[in-house]
Amino acid sequence: MTNAEIVEKPGTSQVSALRPEMFAGAPGLGEPARLLGSECPTCAERFFPRRKYCAACTGGGLNDVVLGPEGKVETYTIVRQQLPGSAMVPPYAIVNVRLGKGPTVQTVVREGYDSLDIGRAVVLMVEPVLEEEGQTYVSFVARVAADPREAK
Amino acid sequence: MRDVLVLGAGLHRFGRFPDKSLQDLGREAIENALADAEVPFKDIEVAYVGRVLAGMGAGLNVVSEMGRTGIPVINIEMACASSTSAFREAYLAIASGIYDTALVVGFEKMQRGLIQISDQKSYQTVMGLAVMPAAYALQAQRYMADHEATPEMFAQVSVKSHRNGAANPYAQYQSAVTLEEVMSSRMIADPVTLLQCSPTTDGAAAVVLCAASKAASYTAKRSMRVAGWATGSGRYQPQGEGDEGEADTGEIGRLAGLAFERAGLGPKDVDVTQVHDAFAPGEIFSIEGLGLVPVGEGARAVWEGRTEVTGDIPVNTDGGLLSRGHPIGATGCAMVTEIFRQLTGEAGARQVKDGDAKVGLIQNAGIGGMNILVFER
């Protein structure tokens, strides 16, 4: 992990991204998430995380594209059983979130998952997901948008 | 390509056998398959082994229990579809004329609890995403939004499977369950409850294959022919158009079409089917993908009893993954074994179509791909 990928939060322990390469720039704790994906110059298909070659047409030379933070729920489920090794404590929701023209990304909703519904607007946010040896790791999670019409 | 026949099949009972080794499980399945085929082990020219969790060289460790004849023993891994992959390789080797007889073996010993599909330290695990039942639950939630289906319809798959398992002496679970019991069992990932999840299992299964032109040298009175096959690794589905109005059968449909084309048969010809019901909703998605019912009508078909042993499209007559059990490396060969019992009229209380089943179909999916197999008596 390089310094450029670490964000300091005043008065707390050091904060780093669980997977820094997933973000466009340094992720800011509590801020909307801007994800770094790829777009195929040949067929326009979009991917997250980044790839070297297009999964759809096999073309190369994919361009970086910034994705999020707004999307809508394609489907979701509520997980009730602890996955060994996971920092997520049930119950929590797994959501497939469609970001504009794509792609669909998968993440979790930890609070307010009762109001989840297919088609519901969500916002991807940078939040702490793991504390390990005095280190806080952030990633992107989804939050149900205040206004369901926020979806783009 | 030459015609290839299945001459025999056999299992070690599926269940939990902490005091038995892989060799114990595998040897018994091989003994049963060879006896069923009336083929001595010394005539086997090659062995293909489906296994996932066992360490290096596990295939030889098991097969050599029967003797050290120096034959190639080939280990194959495609997660839950490992032993149908092994079966396909054995079929292709015989069909192309390289060998006349082959043994296919699948075995597994598993831990209790949620299967670990991703490394303990991986992003998918830390984020709580690598939850296998959730993968089916996500599809099930979407299915209910798109079609007229209820959680009870998914649960009914498990009721049916357990009823079939109760008639299968090799099944891990041999007792029926009620719809209420399935619905009120612990919720794992909405709408999938505990009794809609396949168990972790110890078990083994084996199948004997032979070139049709050489089969007369064996005394077995019955066989089934490998009529069609298809394998794929999961083609990327472009998302550019969004998910509005989607009604295609996806990767299962593409591969089933290829397998049926090779067989010169179609979904309407199928008398009995084995599908990959690792979680109950899987049966519904699979029968739609295979073309046995139109997209959106699978849940209703299950609810109306069409996939029962007595129905017009019987599915997972041996209890399926849910009740027969799912020792991941052995599951594919167990599917072949059940189709063999059905097409040879030896399925006893589970027998479909009054013993007159002619065409059997298998769909076995694993992380890494899917195998479709079509058999004809």
Coordinates of C-alpha atoms in Angstrom, one line a residue:
Chain A
M1 CA 0.0 0.0 0.0
T2 CA 1.5 3.3 -1.0
N3 CA 1.1 6.6 0.9
A4 CA -1.0 8.0 -1.9
E5 CA -3.7 5.4 -1.1
I6 CA -3.8 6.1 2.6
V7 CA -6.2 8.7 4.0
E8 CA -5.6 10.2 7.4
K9 CA -8.6 10.8 9.6
P10 CA -7.7 13.4 12.3
G11 CA -7.6 12.0 15.9
T12 CA -8.0 8.3 14.8
S13 CA -5.8 5.5 13.8
Q14 CA -4.5 5.2 10.3
V15 CA -7.2 4.4 7.7
S16 CA -6.5 2.4 4.6
A17 CA -8.5 0.9 1.9
L18 CA -9.0 -2.9 2.0
R19 CA -8.5 -2.9 -1.8
P20 CA -7.0 0.5 -2.8
E21 CA -7.0 -0.3 -6.5
M22 CA -10.8 -0.4 -6.5
F23 CA -11.0 3.4 -5.9
A24 CA -10.5 6.4 -8.2
G25 CA -8.1 8.4 -6.0
A26 CA -7.8 8.1 -2.3
P27 CA -11.1 7.0 -0.7
G28 CA -12.4 9.5 1.9
L29 CA -13.9 8.0 5.0
G30 CA -17.7 8.7 5.1
E31 CA -17.7 10.1 1.6
P32 CA -19.5 8.9 -1.5
A33 CA -17.4 6.1 -3.2
R34 CA -15.9 6.8 -6.6
L35 CA -14.9 3.4 -8.0
L36 CA -12.2 2.8 -10.7
G37 CA -13.4 0.5 -13.5
S38 CA -12.7 -0.1 -17.1
E39 CA -14.5 0.6 -20.4
C40 CA -13.9 -1.2 -23.6
P41 CA -13.1 1.2 -26.5
T42 CA -14.5 -1.4 -29.0
C43 CA -17.8 -2.6 -27.5
A44 CA -18.3 0.0 -24.7
E45 CA -18.9 -2.7 -22.1
R46 CA -17.9 -1.5 -18.6
F47 CA -16.2 -3.6 -15.9
F48 CA -15.5 -3.4 -12.2
P49 CA -12.9 -4.0 -10.9
R50 CA -10.5 -3.0 -13.7
R51 CA -9.4 -5.5 -16.3
K52 CA -6.8 -5.6 -19.1
Y53 CA -8.9 -7.3 -21.7
C54 CA -12.6 -7.0 -22.4
A55 CA -14.6 -10.1 -21.1
A56 CA -17.3 -9.5 -23.7
C57 CA -15.3 -8.9 -27.0
T58 CA -11.7 -9.8 -25.8
G59 CA -10.4 -6.5 -27.1
G60 CA -7.5 -4.8 -25.3
G61 CA -6.6 -1.2 -24.5
L62 CA -9.5 -0.7 -22.0
N63 CA -9.9 2.8 -20.6
D64 CA -10.2 3.8 -17.0
V65 CA -13.7 4.9 -16.1
V66 CA -14.9 6.4 -12.8
L67 CA -18.1 4.7 -11.5
G68 CA -20.7 5.5 -8.9
P69 CA -21.7 6.5 -6.4
E70 CA -25.3 6.3 -7.4
G71 CA -27.1 3.1 -8.5
K72 CA -30.2 1.0 -8.2
V73 CA -30.8 -2.4 -6.7
E74 CA -31.1 -5.2 -9.2
T75 CA -31.5 -7.8 -6.5
Y76 CA -30.7 -8.4 -2.8
T77 CA -30.8 -10.9 0.0
I78 CA -30.4 -10.8 3.7
V79 CA -27.6 -13.0 5.1
R80 CA -28.5 -14.6 8.4
Q81 CA -25.5 -16.9 8.9
Q82 CA -21.9 -15.9 9.8
L83 CA -19.4 -16.6 7.0
P84 CA -16.2 -17.8 8.6
G85 CA -13.4 -15.3 8.2
S86 CA -15.8 -12.4 7.3
A87 CA -15.9 -9.0 9.0
M88 CA -19.6 -8.8 8.3
V89 CA -21.8 -9.7 11.2
P90 CA -25.3 -11.1 10.2
P91 CA -27.9 -10.0 9.6
Y92 CA -26.7 -7.8 6.7
A93 CA -27.8 -7.6 3.1
I94 CA -25.9 -8.5 -0.1
V95 CA -27.0 -6.2 -2.9
N96 CA -26.3 -6.3 -6.6
V97 CA -26.2 -2.6 -7.6
R98 CA -26.5 -1.4 -11.2
L99 CA -24.4 1.7 -11.8
G100 CA -25.9 3.7 -14.6
K101 CA -24.9 2.1 -17.9
G102 CA -23.2 -0.6 -16.0
P103 CA -21.5 -2.5 -14.6
T104 CA -23.4 -4.2 -11.7
V105 CA -21.3 -4.3 -8.6
Q106 CA -21.9 -6.4 -5.5
T107 CA -21.6 -5.1 -2.0
V108 CA -23.3 -5.1 1.4
V109 CA -26.0 -2.9 3.1
R110 CA -25.5 -3.1 6.9
E111 CA -28.1 -0.6 8.1
G112 CA -31.6 0.0 6.9
Y113 CA -31.8 -3.1 4.7
D114 CA -35.4 -3.5 5.7
S115 CA -36.3 -0.7 3.2
L116 CA -34.4 -2.5 0.4
D117 CA -36.4 -3.3 -2.7
I118 CA -35.6 -4.2 -6.3
G119 CA -35.2 -0.9 -8.2
R120 CA -34.5 1.0 -5.1
A121 CA -31.9 3.8 -5.3
V122 CA -28.7 3.3 -3.3
V123 CA -25.5 5.3 -2.8
L124 CA -22.1 3.7 -2.5
M125 CA -20.2 5.1 0.5
V126 CA -16.7 4.7 1.9
E127 CA -17.0 3.2 5.3
P128 CA -14.9 1.2 7.8
V129 CA -15.3 -2.5 7.2
L130 CA -12.5 -4.2 9.2
E131 CA -10.4 -3.4 12.3
E132 CA -7.2 -5.4 12.4
E133 CA -4.1 -4.8 14.6
G134 CA -4.9 -1.2 15.2
Q135 CA -5.6 -0.5 11.6
T136 CA -8.9 0.5 10.2
Y137 CA -9.7 -0.7 6.7
V138 CA -12.4 1.0 4.5
S139 CA -14.2 -0.3 1.5
F140 CA -17.4 0.7 -0.3
V141 CA -20.8 -0.3 1.0
A142 CA -24.3 0.7 -0.1
R143 CA -26.7 2.8 1.7
V144 CA -30.4 3.2 0.8
A145 CA -30.8 6.6 -0.7
A146 CA -33.1 9.0 1.2
D147 CA -35.1 9.7 -1.9
P148 CA -36.0 6.6 -3.9
R149 CA -36.1 8.7 -7.1
E150 CA -32.4 9.5 -6.8
A151 CA -31.5 6.6 -9.0
K152 CA -29.9 7.5 -12.3
Chain B
M1 CA -16.5 -40.6 -33.2
R2 CA -17.5 -44.1 -31.8
D3 CA -20.6 -44.8 -29.8
V4 CA -19.8 -45.1 -26.0
L5 CA -21.9 -47.0 -23.5
V6 CA -22.3 -46.8 -19.7
L7 CA -22.2 -50.4 -18.6
G8 CA -22.5 -50.0 -14.9
A9 CA -22.5 -47.5 -12.0
G10 CA -22.2 -47.7 -8.2
L11 CA -22.0 -45.6 -5.1
H12 CA -20.7 -45.6 -1.6
R13 CA -23.7 -44.3 0.4
F14 CA -23.6 -40.5 0.9
G15 CA -23.5 -39.2 4.4
R16 CA -21.0 -38.6 7.2
F17 CA -18.3 -41.2 7.7
P18 CA -15.7 -39.7 9.9
D19 CA -14.1 -43.1 10.5
K20 CA -13.7 -43.9 6.8
S21 CA -10.9 -42.8 4.5
L22 CA -11.2 -41.6 0.9
Q23 CA -9.8 -45.0 -0.1
D24 CA -12.6 -46.7 1.8
L25 CA -15.3 -44.6 0.2
G26 CA -13.8 -44.8 -3.3
R27 CA -13.0 -48.5 -3.3
E28 CA -16.5 -49.4 -2.4
A29 CA -18.0 -47.2 -5.1
I30 CA -15.6 -48.7 -7.7
E31 CA -16.3 -52.3 -6.5
N32 CA -20.0 -51.6 -6.9
A33 CA -19.7 -50.1 -10.4
L34 CA -17.4 -52.8 -11.7
A35 CA -19.7 -55.5 -10.3
D36 CA -22.7 -53.7 -11.8
A37 CA -20.9 -53.6 -15.2
E38 CA -19.5 -57.1 -14.9
V39 CA -16.1 -55.7 -16.0
P40 CA -13.0 -56.8 -14.1
F41 CA -10.6 -54.0 -13.0
K42 CA -7.8 -55.5 -15.0
D43 CA -9.7 -54.6 -18.2
I44 CA -9.9 -50.9 -17.3
E45 CA -7.5 -48.9 -19.5
V46 CA -7.7 -45.5 -18.0
A47 CA -9.3 -43.8 -14.9
Y48 CA -10.6 -40.2 -14.7
V49 CA -11.1 -38.9 -11.2
G50 CA -13.3 -36.0 -10.1
R51 CA -12.2 -34.6 -6.7
V52 CA -11.8 -31.1 -5.2
L53 CA -10.6 -31.0 -1.6
A54 CA -8.3 -34.0 -1.4
G55 CA -4.6 -33.3 -1.7
M56 CA -2.0 -34.2 -4.4
G57 CA -2.4 -37.6 -6.2
A58 CA -5.6 -38.4 -4.5
G59 CA -7.0 -40.1 -7.6
L60 CA -4.2 -42.7 -7.8
N61 CA -4.4 -43.3 -4.0
V62 CA -8.0 -44.4 -4.4
V63 CA -7.9 -46.1 -7.8
S64 CA -4.8 -48.1 -6.9
E65 CA -6.8 -49.8 -4.1
M66 CA -8.1 -52.0 -6.9
G67 CA -4.6 -52.9 -8.2
R68 CA -1.5 -51.3 -9.6
T69 CA -2.0 -52.0 -13.3
G70 CA -0.1 -48.9 -14.5
I71 CA -3.0 -47.3 -16.2
P72 CA -3.2 -43.5 -16.5
V73 CA -5.1 -42.0 -13.5
I74 CA -6.1 -38.4 -14.4
N75 CA -7.2 -36.0 -11.6
I76 CA -9.8 -33.4 -12.7
E77 CA -11.2 -30.5 -10.7
M78 CA -14.2 -28.2 -11.6
A79 CA -15.6 -27.7 -8.1
C80 CA -19.1 -29.2 -7.9
A81 CA -19.0 -30.4 -11.5
S82 CA -15.7 -32.3 -11.2
S83 CA -16.9 -35.8 -11.9
T84 CA -19.1 -34.9 -14.9
S85 CA -15.9 -33.3 -16.3
A86 CA -14.1 -36.5 -15.6
F87 CA -16.9 -38.4 -17.3
R88 CA -16.7 -36.2 -20.3
E89 CA -13.0 -36.7 -20.7
A90 CA -13.5 -40.5 -20.4
Y91 CA -16.2 -40.4 -23.0
L92 CA -14.1 -38.4 -25.4
A93 CA -11.1 -40.7 -25.0
I94 CA -13.2 -43.7 -25.8
A95 CA -15.2 -42.0 -28.6
S96 CA -12.0 -41.0 -30.3
G97 CA -10.7 -44.5 -30.3
I98 CA -7.8 -44.1 -27.8
Y99 CA -9.2 -46.5 -25.2
D100 CA -12.0 -49.1 -25.1
T101 CA -12.8 -49.1 -21.4
A102 CA -12.6 -46.4 -18.8
L103 CA -13.5 -46.0 -15.1
V104 CA -14.8 -42.6 -13.8
V105 CA -14.6 -42.0 -10.1
G106 CA -15.8 -39.1 -8.0
F107 CA -15.2 -38.8 -4.2
E108 CA -15.1 -36.2 -1.4
K109 CA -14.9 -35.8 2.3
M110 CA -16.2 -32.5 3.6
Q111 CA -16.3 -30.4 6.8
R112 CA -19.6 -29.3 8.3
G113 CA -20.9 -25.7 7.8
L114 CA -20.9 -23.2 5.0
I115 CA -18.5 -24.2 2.2
Q116 CA -15.5 -21.9 1.8
I117 CA -15.6 -20.8 -1.8
S118 CA -13.0 -18.1 -1.4
D119 CA -9.8 -17.8 0.5
Q120 CA -10.2 -16.8 4.2
K121 CA -8.3 -13.5 3.7
S122 CA -9.9 -12.6 0.3
Y123 CA -11.9 -9.5 -0.3
Q124 CA -15.0 -11.6 -1.0
T125 CA -14.7 -13.3 2.3
V126 CA -13.9 -10.3 4.5
M127 CA -16.8 -8.4 2.9
G128 CA -19.2 -11.3 3.6
L129 CA -20.0 -11.8 -0.1
A130 CA -18.6 -15.3 -0.6
V131 CA -21.8 -16.9 0.7
M132 CA -22.9 -19.7 -1.6
P133 CA -26.6 -19.8 -0.6
A134 CA -26.8 -16.0 -1.1
A135 CA -25.9 -16.5 -4.8
Y136 CA -29.0 -18.6 -5.3
A137 CA -31.0 -16.3 -2.9
L138 CA -30.2 -13.2 -5.0
Q139 CA -31.5 -15.0 -8.1
A140 CA -34.6 -16.2 -6.2
Q141 CA -35.5 -12.7 -5.0
R142 CA -35.2 -11.4 -8.5
Y143 CA -37.2 -14.4 -9.9
M144 CA -40.1 -13.6 -7.4
A145 CA -40.1 -10.0 -8.5
D146 CA -40.2 -10.9 -12.2
H147 CA -42.5 -13.9 -12.1
E148 CA -45.5 -15.2 -10.1
A149 CA -43.6 -17.2 -7.5
T150 CA -43.6 -17.4 -3.8
P151 CA -41.1 -18.7 -1.2
E152 CA -43.3 -21.8 -0.7
M153 CA -42.7 -22.8 -4.3
F154 CA -38.9 -22.8 -3.7
A155 CA -39.4 -24.8 -0.5
Q156 CA -41.6 -27.3 -2.4
V157 CA -38.4 -28.4 -4.3
S158 CA -36.9 -29.5 -1.0
V159 CA -40.1 -31.3 0.0
K160 CA -40.1 -33.3 -3.3
S161 CA -36.4 -34.0 -3.1
H162 CA -36.6 -35.4 0.5
R163 CA -39.5 -37.6 -0.5
N164 CA -37.3 -39.0 -3.3
G165 CA -34.4 -39.4 -0.9
A166 CA -36.5 -41.4 1.4
A167 CA -36.8 -44.0 -1.4
N168 CA -33.0 -44.0 -2.0
P169 CA -30.9 -46.3 0.2
Y170 CA -27.7 -44.4 -0.8
A171 CA -29.1 -40.9 0.1
Q172 CA -27.7 -38.9 3.0
Y173 CA -31.2 -38.0 4.2
Q174 CA -33.8 -40.7 3.9
S175 CA -36.8 -39.1 5.6
A176 CA -39.5 -36.9 4.2
V177 CA -40.1 -33.3 5.3
T178 CA -43.2 -31.2 5.2
L179 CA -43.6 -27.8 3.6
E180 CA -44.0 -26.3 7.0
E181 CA -40.8 -27.9 8.2
V182 CA -38.9 -26.5 5.3
M183 CA -40.4 -23.0 5.6
S184 CA -39.8 -22.8 9.4
S185 CA -36.3 -24.1 9.4
R186 CA -33.6 -21.4 10.1
M187 CA -33.4 -18.7 7.5
I188 CA -29.9 -18.7 5.8
A189 CA -30.3 -16.0 3.1
D190 CA -33.8 -14.9 2.3
P191 CA -35.8 -16.8 0.9
V192 CA -33.5 -19.8 1.3
T193 CA -33.9 -21.7 4.6
L194 CA -31.6 -24.3 6.0
L195 CA -33.7 -27.2 4.6
Q196 CA -33.3 -25.7 1.1
C197 CA -29.5 -26.0 1.3
S198 CA -27.6 -29.1 0.2
P199 CA -25.6 -30.6 3.1
T200 CA -21.8 -31.1 3.2
T201 CA -21.3 -34.8 2.6
D202 CA -18.8 -37.7 2.4
G203 CA -19.3 -40.1 -0.4
A204 CA -18.1 -41.7 -3.6
A205 CA -19.5 -42.7 -7.0
A206 CA -18.1 -44.6 -10.0
V207 CA -19.2 -45.3 -13.5
V208 CA -17.8 -47.8 -16.1
L209 CA -17.7 -46.8 -19.8
C210 CA -17.0 -48.9 -22.8
A211 CA -16.8 -48.5 -26.6
A212 CA -20.1 -49.9 -28.0
S213 CA -18.2 -52.0 -30.5
K214 CA -16.4 -53.7 -27.6
A215 CA -19.3 -54.1 -25.2
A216 CA -20.4 -57.5 -26.5
S217 CA -17.3 -59.0 -24.7
Y218 CA -19.0 -58.2 -21.4
T219 CA -22.0 -60.0 -20.1
A220 CA -24.0 -57.0 -18.9
K221 CA -27.5 -57.2 -20.2
R222 CA -28.2 -53.5 -20.2
S223 CA -26.5 -50.2 -21.0
M224 CA -27.1 -46.6 -21.9
R225 CA -25.5 -44.7 -24.7
V226 CA -23.9 -41.2 -24.3
A227 CA -26.0 -39.3 -26.8
G228 CA -24.9 -35.7 -26.3
W229 CA -22.7 -33.5 -24.2
A230 CA -21.7 -29.8 -23.8
T231 CA -19.4 -28.0 -21.5
G232 CA -18.7 -24.3 -21.0
S233 CA -17.0 -22.0 -18.5
G234 CA -19.6 -19.3 -18.2
R235 CA -19.7 -16.9 -21.1
Y236 CA -19.8 -13.2 -20.2
Q237 CA -23.2 -11.8 -20.5
P238 CA -23.0 -8.2 -21.7
Q239 CA -24.7 -5.8 -19.3
G240 CA -24.8 -2.8 -21.6
E241 CA -28.5 -3.2 -22.3
G242 CA -29.5 -3.4 -18.6
D243 CA -31.6 -6.1 -17.1
E244 CA -35.0 -4.9 -18.4
G245 CA -37.2 -7.4 -20.0
E246 CA -34.7 -10.2 -19.8
A247 CA -36.2 -13.6 -20.6
D248 CA -33.4 -15.7 -22.0
T249 CA -32.2 -19.0 -20.6
G250 CA -28.5 -17.8 -20.3
E251 CA -25.6 -20.2 -20.2
I252 CA -27.7 -23.3 -19.4
G253 CA -29.8 -22.7 -22.4
R254 CA -26.8 -22.3 -24.7
L255 CA -25.1 -25.5 -23.5
A256 CA -28.3 -27.5 -23.4
G257 CA -29.0 -26.5 -27.0
L258 CA -25.5 -27.7 -28.0
A259 CA -25.9 -31.0 -26.1
F260 CA -29.4 -31.6 -27.6
E261 CA -28.1 -30.8 -31.1
R262 CA -25.3 -33.4 -30.7
A263 CA -27.8 -35.9 -29.5
G264 CA -30.3 -35.2 -32.2
L265 CA -32.9 -34.8 -29.4
G266 CA -34.8 -32.0 -27.7
P267 CA -36.3 -31.2 -24.3
K268 CA -39.6 -32.9 -25.2
D269 CA -37.8 -36.2 -25.7
V270 CA -36.5 -36.2 -22.1
D271 CA -38.0 -38.7 -19.7
V272 CA -35.9 -38.0 -16.5
T273 CA -33.6 -35.3 -15.5
Q274 CA -30.9 -34.6 -12.9
V275 CA -30.2 -30.9 -12.1
H276 CA -27.8 -29.1 -9.9
D277 CA -30.0 -28.2 -6.9
A278 CA -27.2 -27.1 -4.5
F279 CA -29.9 -24.8 -3.1
A280 CA -33.6 -25.4 -3.8
P281 CA -34.2 -22.5 -6.2
G282 CA -31.6 -24.1 -8.5
E283 CA -34.1 -26.8 -9.7
I284 CA -36.5 -24.1 -10.9
F285 CA -33.8 -22.1 -12.7
S286 CA -32.3 -25.2 -14.2
I287 CA -35.6 -26.7 -15.6
E288 CA -36.2 -23.4 -17.3
G289 CA -32.7 -23.1 -18.7
L290 CA -32.8 -26.7 -20.0
G291 CA -36.0 -25.9 -21.9
L292 CA -38.2 -28.4 -20.0
V293 CA -40.6 -25.6 -19.1
P294 CA -40.8 -22.0 -20.5
V295 CA -38.9 -19.2 -18.6
G296 CA -41.0 -18.0 -15.7
E297 CA -43.0 -21.2 -15.4
G298 CA -40.6 -23.4 -13.4
A299 CA -41.8 -22.5 -9.9
R300 CA -45.4 -23.2 -10.9
A301 CA -44.3 -26.5 -12.5
V302 CA -42.7 -27.6 -9.2
W303 CA -45.7 -26.4 -7.2
E304 CA -48.1 -28.5 -9.4
G305 CA -46.0 -31.6 -8.9
R306 CA -44.7 -31.9 -12.5
T307 CA -41.1 -32.6 -11.3
E308 CA -42.2 -35.4 -9.0
V309 CA -41.3 -39.0 -9.8
T310 CA -44.9 -39.3 -11.0
G311 CA -44.9 -36.0 -12.9
D312 CA -44.4 -35.4 -16.6
I313 CA -40.8 -34.0 -16.1
P314 CA -39.4 -35.9 -13.2
V315 CA -36.3 -34.2 -11.7
N316 CA -33.8 -35.4 -9.1
T317 CA -35.5 -38.7 -8.5
D318 CA -32.8 -39.9 -6.2
G319 CA -33.2 -36.9 -3.8
G320 CA -30.8 -34.6 -5.6
L321 CA -28.1 -32.6 -3.9
L322 CA -30.6 -31.5 -1.3
S323 CA -31.4 -35.0 0.1
R324 CA -29.0 -37.5 -1.6
G325 CA -26.2 -35.2 -0.5
H326 CA -23.5 -33.2 -2.2
P327 CA -20.0 -34.6 -1.8
I328 CA -18.8 -32.1 -4.4
G329 CA -16.4 -34.3 -6.3
A330 CA -18.8 -37.3 -6.3
T331 CA -22.0 -35.5 -7.2
G332 CA -21.6 -35.7 -11.0
C333 CA -21.1 -39.5 -11.1
A334 CA -24.0 -39.9 -8.7
M335 CA -26.2 -38.0 -11.2
V336 CA -25.0 -40.4 -14.0
T337 CA -25.7 -43.4 -11.7
E338 CA -29.3 -42.3 -11.1
I339 CA -29.9 -41.8 -14.8
F340 CA -28.5 -45.2 -15.4
R341 CA -30.9 -46.8 -12.8
Q342 CA -33.8 -44.9 -14.4
L343 CA -33.1 -45.8 -18.0
T344 CA -32.4 -49.4 -17.2
G345 CA -35.7 -49.7 -15.2
E346 CA -33.9 -50.5 -12.0
A347 CA -34.8 -47.5 -9.9
G348 CA -37.4 -49.4 -7.8
A349 CA -39.8 -47.2 -5.8
R350 CA -38.3 -44.1 -7.6
Q351 CA -38.8 -45.5 -11.1
V352 CA -40.3 -43.1 -13.6
K353 CA -42.6 -43.7 -16.6
D354 CA -43.3 -47.3 -15.5
G355 CA -39.8 -48.4 -16.4
D356 CA -40.1 -47.1 -20.0
A357 CA -37.8 -44.1 -19.7
K358 CA -35.6 -43.8 -22.8
V359 CA -33.8 -40.4 -22.5
G360 CA -32.1 -38.9 -19.5
L361 CA -30.6 -35.5 -19.0
I362 CA -28.0 -34.1 -16.6
Q363 CA -27.1 -30.5 -15.7
N364 CA -24.1 -30.3 -13.3
A365 CA -22.7 -26.8 -12.4
G366 CA -19.6 -25.9 -10.6
I367 CA -17.4 -22.9 -10.0
G368 CA -15.6 -22.9 -13.3
G369 CA -18.3 -24.1 -15.5
M370 CA -21.2 -26.4 -16.3
N371 CA -21.6 -29.9 -17.9
I372 CA -24.7 -31.1 -19.8
L373 CA -25.0 -34.8 -20.6
V374 CA -27.7 -36.5 -22.6
F375 CA -28.2 -40.3 -22.4
E376 CA -30.3 -42.7 -24.5
R377 CA -31.3 -46.3 -23.7

